[in-house]
Short mmCIF file of C-alpha atoms in Angstrom, two decimals:
data_model
loop_
_atom_site.label_atom_id
_atom_site.label_comp_id
_atom_site.label_asym_id
_atom_site.label_seq_id
_atom_site.Cartn_x
_atom_site.Cartn_y
_atom_site.Cartn_z
CA MET A 714 -15.88 2.35 25.00
CA GLN A 715 -15.08 5.31 22.78
CA HIS A 716 -13.69 4.51 19.36
CA THR A 717 -13.31 6.00 15.89
CA VAL A 718 -15.04 4.94 12.70
CA VAL A 719 -13.76 6.47 9.46
CA MET A 720 -16.37 6.74 6.71
CA THR A 721 -16.39 7.84 3.08
CA GLY A 722 -19.61 8.58 1.22
CA ALA A 723 -21.46 9.92 4.27
CA SER A 724 -22.66 13.17 2.74
CA ARG A 725 -25.74 11.88 0.92
CA GLY A 726 -27.94 8.89 0.20
CA ILE A 727 -27.55 5.68 2.15
CA GLY A 728 -24.24 6.82 3.61
CA ARG A 729 -25.83 9.84 5.28
CA ILE A 730 -28.62 7.71 6.71
CA ALA A 731 -26.15 5.05 7.88
CA ALA A 732 -24.00 7.70 9.57
CA GLU A 733 -27.01 9.01 11.49
CA HIS A 734 -27.92 5.48 12.61
CA VAL A 735 -24.37 4.69 13.72
CA LEU A 736 -24.19 7.86 15.80
CA ARG A 737 -27.61 7.39 17.34
CA ARG A 738 -27.15 3.73 18.18
CA SER A 739 -23.52 3.83 19.34
CA PRO A 740 -22.96 6.89 21.56
CA GLY A 741 -19.27 6.06 22.01
CA VAL A 742 -18.47 6.47 18.33
CA HIS A 743 -16.36 9.32 17.04
CA LEU A 744 -17.38 9.39 13.38
CA LEU A 745 -14.71 10.81 11.12
CA VAL A 746 -16.15 11.59 7.70
CA VAL A 747 -13.93 11.85 4.64
CA VAL A 748 -15.44 14.50 2.38
CA ARG A 749 -14.34 16.26 -0.77
CA GLY A 750 -13.74 20.00 -0.79
CA SER A 751 -15.36 22.38 1.66
CA GLN A 752 -18.41 20.24 2.48
CA GLY A 753 -16.79 18.49 5.43
CA ALA A 754 -17.28 21.16 8.09
CA ARG A 755 -20.96 21.56 7.25
CA LEU A 756 -21.57 17.80 7.19
CA ALA A 757 -19.76 17.30 10.50
CA ALA A 758 -21.77 20.11 12.09
CA GLU A 759 -25.06 18.64 10.86
CA LEU A 760 -24.23 15.13 12.04
CA SER A 761 -23.03 16.48 15.40
CA GLU A 762 -26.48 17.83 16.26
CA GLY A 763 -27.82 16.10 19.33
CA GLY A 764 -24.42 15.87 20.99
CA HIS A 765 -22.77 13.36 18.66
CA THR A 766 -19.01 13.45 18.11
CA VAL A 767 -18.14 14.00 14.45
CA SER A 768 -15.12 15.44 12.69
CA HIS A 769 -13.88 15.47 9.11
CA VAL A 770 -10.86 15.29 6.86
CA PRO A 771 -10.88 16.50 3.24
CA ALA A 772 -10.03 14.17 0.36
CA ASP A 773 -10.63 13.79 -3.34
CA LEU A 774 -11.00 10.01 -3.64
CA GLY A 775 -10.07 10.18 -7.30
CA SER A 776 -6.55 11.27 -6.31
CA LEU A 777 -4.31 8.78 -4.53
CA GLU A 778 -2.14 11.65 -3.29
CA SER A 779 -5.21 13.19 -1.66
CA VAL A 780 -6.16 9.85 -0.08
CA LYS A 781 -2.61 9.56 1.27
CA SER A 782 -2.85 13.04 2.82
CA ALA A 783 -6.19 12.24 4.44
CA ALA A 784 -4.88 8.97 5.86
CA ALA A 785 -1.76 10.73 7.17
CA GLU A 786 -3.92 13.27 8.99
CA ILE A 787 -6.02 10.50 10.51
CA ARG A 788 -2.90 8.65 11.65
CA GLU A 789 -1.47 11.80 13.21
CA ARG A 790 -4.68 12.55 15.09
CA LEU A 791 -4.79 8.97 16.38
CA GLU A 792 -1.18 9.16 17.53
CA LEU A 793 -1.75 12.50 19.29
CA GLY A 794 -4.82 11.17 21.07
CA ASP A 795 -7.09 13.63 19.28
CA LEU A 796 -9.11 10.62 18.14
CA PRO A 797 -10.07 7.57 20.22
CA PRO A 798 -8.83 4.15 19.02
CA LEU A 799 -9.69 3.22 15.44
CA ARG A 800 -12.12 0.34 15.12
CA GLY A 801 -13.84 0.85 11.82
CA PHE A 802 -13.45 1.92 8.21
CA VAL A 803 -16.46 2.23 5.92
CA GLY A 804 -15.68 2.60 2.22
CA ASN A 805 -19.13 3.64 1.07
CA ALA A 806 -18.28 6.28 -1.54
CA GLY A 807 -18.80 5.17 -5.11
CA MET A 808 -18.93 6.70 -8.56
CA GLN A 809 -20.47 5.77 -11.88
CA TYR A 810 -19.54 7.76 -14.99
CA THR A 811 -21.23 8.11 -18.37
CA ASN A 812 -18.14 6.72 -20.08
CA ALA A 813 -15.06 4.62 -19.38
CA LEU A 814 -12.65 7.37 -20.37
CA THR A 815 -12.65 9.64 -17.32
CA GLU A 816 -9.09 9.98 -16.10
CA GLY A 817 -7.97 11.15 -12.68
CA PRO A 818 -4.79 13.02 -11.76
CA ASP A 819 -2.84 9.77 -11.42
CA GLY A 820 -3.63 8.72 -15.00
CA LEU A 821 -6.02 6.04 -13.76
CA GLU A 822 -9.61 5.46 -14.87
CA SER A 823 -11.70 7.25 -12.29
CA THR A 824 -14.29 4.54 -11.59
CA PHE A 825 -11.54 2.07 -10.72
CA ALA A 826 -9.55 4.66 -8.79
CA ILE A 827 -12.48 5.72 -6.59
CA ASN A 828 -14.36 2.44 -6.17
CA VAL A 829 -11.33 0.18 -5.75
CA LEU A 830 -7.95 1.83 -5.21
CA ALA A 831 -9.01 4.62 -2.82
CA ASN A 832 -10.48 2.05 -0.43
CA HIS A 833 -7.41 -0.16 -0.74
CA LEU A 834 -5.03 2.68 0.02
CA PHE A 835 -7.05 3.75 3.07
CA VAL A 836 -7.10 0.18 4.37
CA ARG A 837 -3.36 -0.28 3.89
CA LEU A 838 -2.37 3.09 5.37
CA LEU A 839 -4.60 2.65 8.41
CA GLN A 840 -4.11 -1.08 8.89
CA ASP A 841 -1.57 -0.84 11.71
CA ARG A 842 -3.67 1.73 13.57
CA PHE A 843 -6.71 -0.52 14.05
CA VAL A 844 -7.45 -1.71 17.56
CA THR A 845 -9.23 -5.05 17.60
CA PRO A 846 -11.97 -6.00 17.29
CA ALA A 847 -12.23 -3.86 14.18
CA ARG A 848 -14.37 -4.00 11.06
CA ILE A 849 -13.83 -2.83 7.49
CA VAL A 850 -16.99 -2.49 5.41
CA ILE A 851 -16.84 -1.92 1.65
CA THR A 852 -20.05 -1.10 -0.20
CA ALA A 853 -20.45 -3.44 -3.16
CA SER A 854 -23.35 -3.82 -5.59
CA ASP A 855 -25.48 -6.64 -6.93
CA THR A 856 -24.70 -5.34 -10.41
CA HIS A 857 -21.67 -7.61 -10.10
CA PHE A 858 -23.98 -10.58 -10.80
CA GLY A 859 -24.60 -9.29 -14.31
CA ASP A 860 -28.03 -10.90 -14.72
CA PHE A 861 -31.57 -9.57 -15.13
CA LYS A 862 -32.63 -10.85 -11.72
CA HIS A 863 -30.19 -8.55 -9.97
CA ASN A 864 -30.08 -5.44 -12.17
CA MET A 865 -33.24 -5.66 -14.34
CA GLY A 866 -31.17 -5.02 -17.42
CA MET A 867 -30.22 -1.50 -16.36
CA VAL A 868 -26.50 -2.12 -15.87
CA PRO A 869 -24.30 -4.42 -17.98
CA GLY A 870 -22.56 -7.16 -16.09
CA PRO A 871 -18.86 -7.00 -15.25
CA ALA A 872 -16.31 -7.67 -17.98
CA TRP A 873 -13.22 -8.77 -16.10
CA LYS A 874 -9.81 -8.07 -17.58
CA SER A 875 -6.31 -7.77 -16.23
CA PRO A 876 -6.27 -5.13 -13.46
CA ASP A 877 -3.59 -3.30 -15.44
CA VAL A 878 -6.18 -2.86 -18.21
CA LEU A 879 -9.10 -2.08 -15.90
CA ALA A 880 -7.12 0.68 -14.19
CA ARG A 881 -6.65 2.63 -17.43
CA PRO A 882 -9.20 4.60 -19.47
CA GLY A 883 -10.77 2.79 -22.41
CA ALA A 884 -10.87 -0.72 -20.94
CA PHE A 885 -14.25 -1.59 -22.49
CA PRO A 886 -15.76 -1.52 -26.01
CA LYS A 887 -17.16 1.85 -27.13
CA PRO A 888 -15.53 3.51 -24.12
CA ASP A 889 -17.20 6.87 -24.77
CA THR A 890 -20.69 5.44 -24.11
CA ALA A 891 -22.82 5.24 -20.99
CA ALA A 892 -22.89 1.44 -21.37
CA ALA A 893 -19.09 1.37 -21.02
CA GLY A 894 -19.33 3.58 -17.94
CA ARG A 895 -21.85 1.23 -16.37
CA THR A 896 -19.68 -1.76 -17.23
CA ALA A 897 -16.76 -0.05 -15.52
CA TYR A 898 -19.00 0.38 -12.47
CA SER A 899 -20.18 -3.24 -12.23
CA THR A 900 -16.64 -4.47 -12.84
CA SER A 901 -15.29 -2.22 -10.09
CA LYS A 902 -17.82 -3.66 -7.66
CA LEU A 903 -16.72 -7.18 -8.55
CA ALA A 904 -13.17 -6.02 -7.84
CA ALA A 905 -14.26 -4.70 -4.44
CA ILE A 906 -15.53 -8.15 -3.48
CA TYR A 907 -12.28 -9.73 -4.63
CA LEU A 908 -10.33 -7.39 -2.36
CA VAL A 909 -12.61 -8.10 0.61
CA HIS A 910 -11.77 -11.79 0.19
CA GLU A 911 -8.07 -10.93 0.16
CA TYR A 912 -8.43 -8.72 3.25
CA ALA A 913 -10.02 -11.64 5.06
CA ARG A 914 -6.98 -13.75 4.20
CA ARG A 915 -4.24 -11.18 4.76
CA LEU A 916 -5.26 -8.77 7.51
CA PRO A 917 -4.33 -9.56 11.12
CA ALA A 918 -6.76 -11.54 13.24
CA GLY A 919 -9.44 -9.36 14.75
CA ILE A 920 -9.75 -7.06 11.73
CA ASP A 921 -12.78 -8.29 9.80
CA ALA A 922 -13.65 -7.23 6.26
CA VAL A 923 -17.18 -7.40 4.87
CA ALA A 924 -18.73 -6.48 1.52
CA TYR A 925 -22.17 -4.87 1.82
CA ASN A 926 -24.75 -4.83 -0.98
CA PRO A 927 -27.59 -2.33 -0.53
CA GLY A 928 -29.48 -3.63 -3.57
CA PHE A 929 -30.91 -1.26 -6.16
CA VAL A 930 -31.46 2.02 -4.32
CA PRO A 931 -33.16 4.70 -6.46
CA GLY A 932 -32.77 8.35 -5.63
CA THR A 933 -29.14 8.35 -4.50
CA GLY A 934 -26.37 10.53 -5.90
CA LEU A 935 -24.79 7.70 -7.86
CA ALA A 936 -26.13 8.95 -11.20
CA ARG A 937 -25.12 12.55 -10.65
CA ASN A 938 -22.84 12.43 -13.71
CA ALA A 939 -25.63 11.12 -15.94
CA GLY A 940 -27.61 13.20 -18.38
CA PRO A 941 -30.65 15.25 -17.33
CA VAL A 942 -33.21 12.63 -18.37
CA ALA A 943 -31.46 9.85 -16.43
CA ARG A 944 -31.02 12.09 -13.38
CA PHE A 945 -34.70 13.02 -13.46
CA ALA A 946 -35.70 9.35 -13.67
CA MET A 947 -33.42 8.42 -10.78
CA ARG A 948 -34.79 11.23 -8.60
CA ARG A 949 -38.48 11.23 -9.46
CA ILE A 950 -39.58 8.00 -11.12
CA LEU A 951 -37.38 5.12 -10.01
CA PRO A 952 -37.83 5.86 -6.27
CA LEU A 953 -41.36 4.50 -6.69
CA MET A 954 -39.75 1.11 -7.23
CA ALA A 955 -38.74 1.14 -3.57
CA LEU A 956 -42.36 0.21 -2.91
CA THR A 957 -41.76 -3.08 -4.73
CA PRO A 958 -39.51 -6.08 -3.91
CA PHE A 959 -37.21 -5.06 -6.78
CA ALA A 960 -35.60 -2.12 -4.97
CA THR A 961 -34.50 -0.94 -1.54
CA GLY A 962 -35.51 2.41 -0.06
CA ARG A 963 -32.73 4.73 1.05
CA GLY A 964 -33.85 4.52 4.66
CA ALA A 965 -33.74 0.74 4.76
CA ALA A 966 -30.44 0.56 2.85
CA GLY A 967 -28.81 3.04 5.24
CA ARG A 968 -30.11 1.17 8.26
CA TYR A 969 -28.80 -2.13 6.88
CA LEU A 970 -25.37 -0.55 6.29
CA ALA A 971 -25.30 0.70 9.89
CA ASP A 972 -26.18 -2.83 11.05
CA VAL A 973 -23.11 -4.18 9.25
CA VAL A 974 -20.83 -1.41 10.55
CA LEU A 975 -21.98 -1.88 14.14
CA GLY A 976 -21.84 -5.68 13.98
CA THR A 977 -25.58 -6.08 14.50
CA THR A 978 -25.44 -8.12 11.30
CA SER A 979 -22.75 -10.47 12.53
CA THR A 980 -20.83 -12.30 9.80
CA PRO A 981 -17.40 -13.86 9.41
CA SER A 982 -14.63 -11.90 7.76
CA GLY A 983 -14.82 -12.08 3.98
CA SER A 984 -18.62 -12.26 3.94
CA TYR A 985 -21.01 -10.67 1.48
CA VAL A 986 -24.05 -9.10 3.16
CA ASP A 987 -27.06 -8.65 0.93
CA ARG A 988 -29.07 -5.95 2.68
CA ALA A 989 -30.00 -7.54 6.02
CA ARG A 990 -28.41 -10.98 5.73
CA ALA A 991 -25.24 -12.78 4.81
CA ALA A 992 -25.53 -14.32 1.37
CA ARG A 993 -23.45 -15.78 -1.40
CA SER A 994 -22.20 -13.34 -4.01
CA SER A 995 -21.93 -14.32 -7.67
CA GLU A 996 -20.08 -17.47 -8.66
CA GLU A 997 -17.65 -15.26 -10.59
CA SER A 998 -16.77 -13.40 -7.39
CA TYR A 999 -15.04 -16.46 -5.91
CA ASP A 1000 -11.82 -16.70 -7.87
CA PRO A 1001 -8.58 -16.89 -5.83
CA ARG A 1002 -6.44 -16.36 -8.93
CA ARG A 1003 -8.16 -13.08 -9.81
CA GLU A 1004 -8.18 -12.03 -6.17
CA GLY A 1005 -4.45 -12.50 -5.85
CA GLU A 1006 -3.82 -10.80 -9.18
CA LEU A 1007 -5.90 -7.81 -8.13
CA TRP A 1008 -4.19 -7.58 -4.75
CA ASP A 1009 -0.78 -7.51 -6.41
CA ALA A 1010 -1.92 -4.86 -8.89
CA ALA A 1011 -3.54 -2.70 -6.20
CA GLU A 1012 -0.31 -2.88 -4.20
CA ARG A 1013 1.68 -1.73 -7.24
CA PHE A 1014 -0.70 1.11 -8.13
CA THR A 1015 -0.67 2.45 -4.57
CA ALA A 1016 2.97 1.68 -3.67
CA ALA A 1017 4.19 5.22 -4.29
CA TYR A 1018 1.56 6.55 -1.87
CA ALA A 1019 1.81 3.87 0.80
CA ALA A 1020 5.43 4.50 1.72
#
């Protein structure tokens, strides 16, 4: 049966590989990629090679107004029959900055806006357009554990605060440093898991939500805002770690993501999938009070755009 899957973060890294797998393994999929700027037409054309059905909508995920416009276009195309029924949303795009001071057009800290609120606004604006069975997949990160076993000391663990604090620039000590930027990243990924738990509770039956952890994947575009030395290490040196058990190659991580999107890795709603299997996320990530608090805050932050 033909159906639509909406995907962010499909232009590079594990998202690009996952998109190719989804299209190859599920011929009935119409993949709609959400891409910033003018890249969308080129990406859609490249992914369409071989007869696949791919289209695009533009969006700057750091702008809630832009996310609203993209979701409105998707809704309109669904209503007009230009797209087959919606059965999937993949929030794979993510950003890590070299500070915790980067501010988007809405006055929100950009890591939190992109990694948390953009996904939430897409889910809420498209929620009533899903045809069951449907699946929402949000890419998380094992940096949310905050221990050496999971991040080898490269990323500080999350430092949870009130969502009203996390959503604003300067939430962490020495906010102009790379360490603060990495803390913002790990904290945003903890927030993503909290929201997945809330989606599992609140979304209608038949719409599953899953958090996917690719593990440490060197050589992606995540560090594109880092300095030249860090970018060189991520591109040329750290990819060698994919040959060890401490990291995941881009090909494997993309394939695992496609497995989750397609339901090949079958898990209950609210699950955390660590690469190829369902697993337990950090103890800190199971906190109904924080989950409810974050849901309420995300609803407030996006209310003006969800009307």
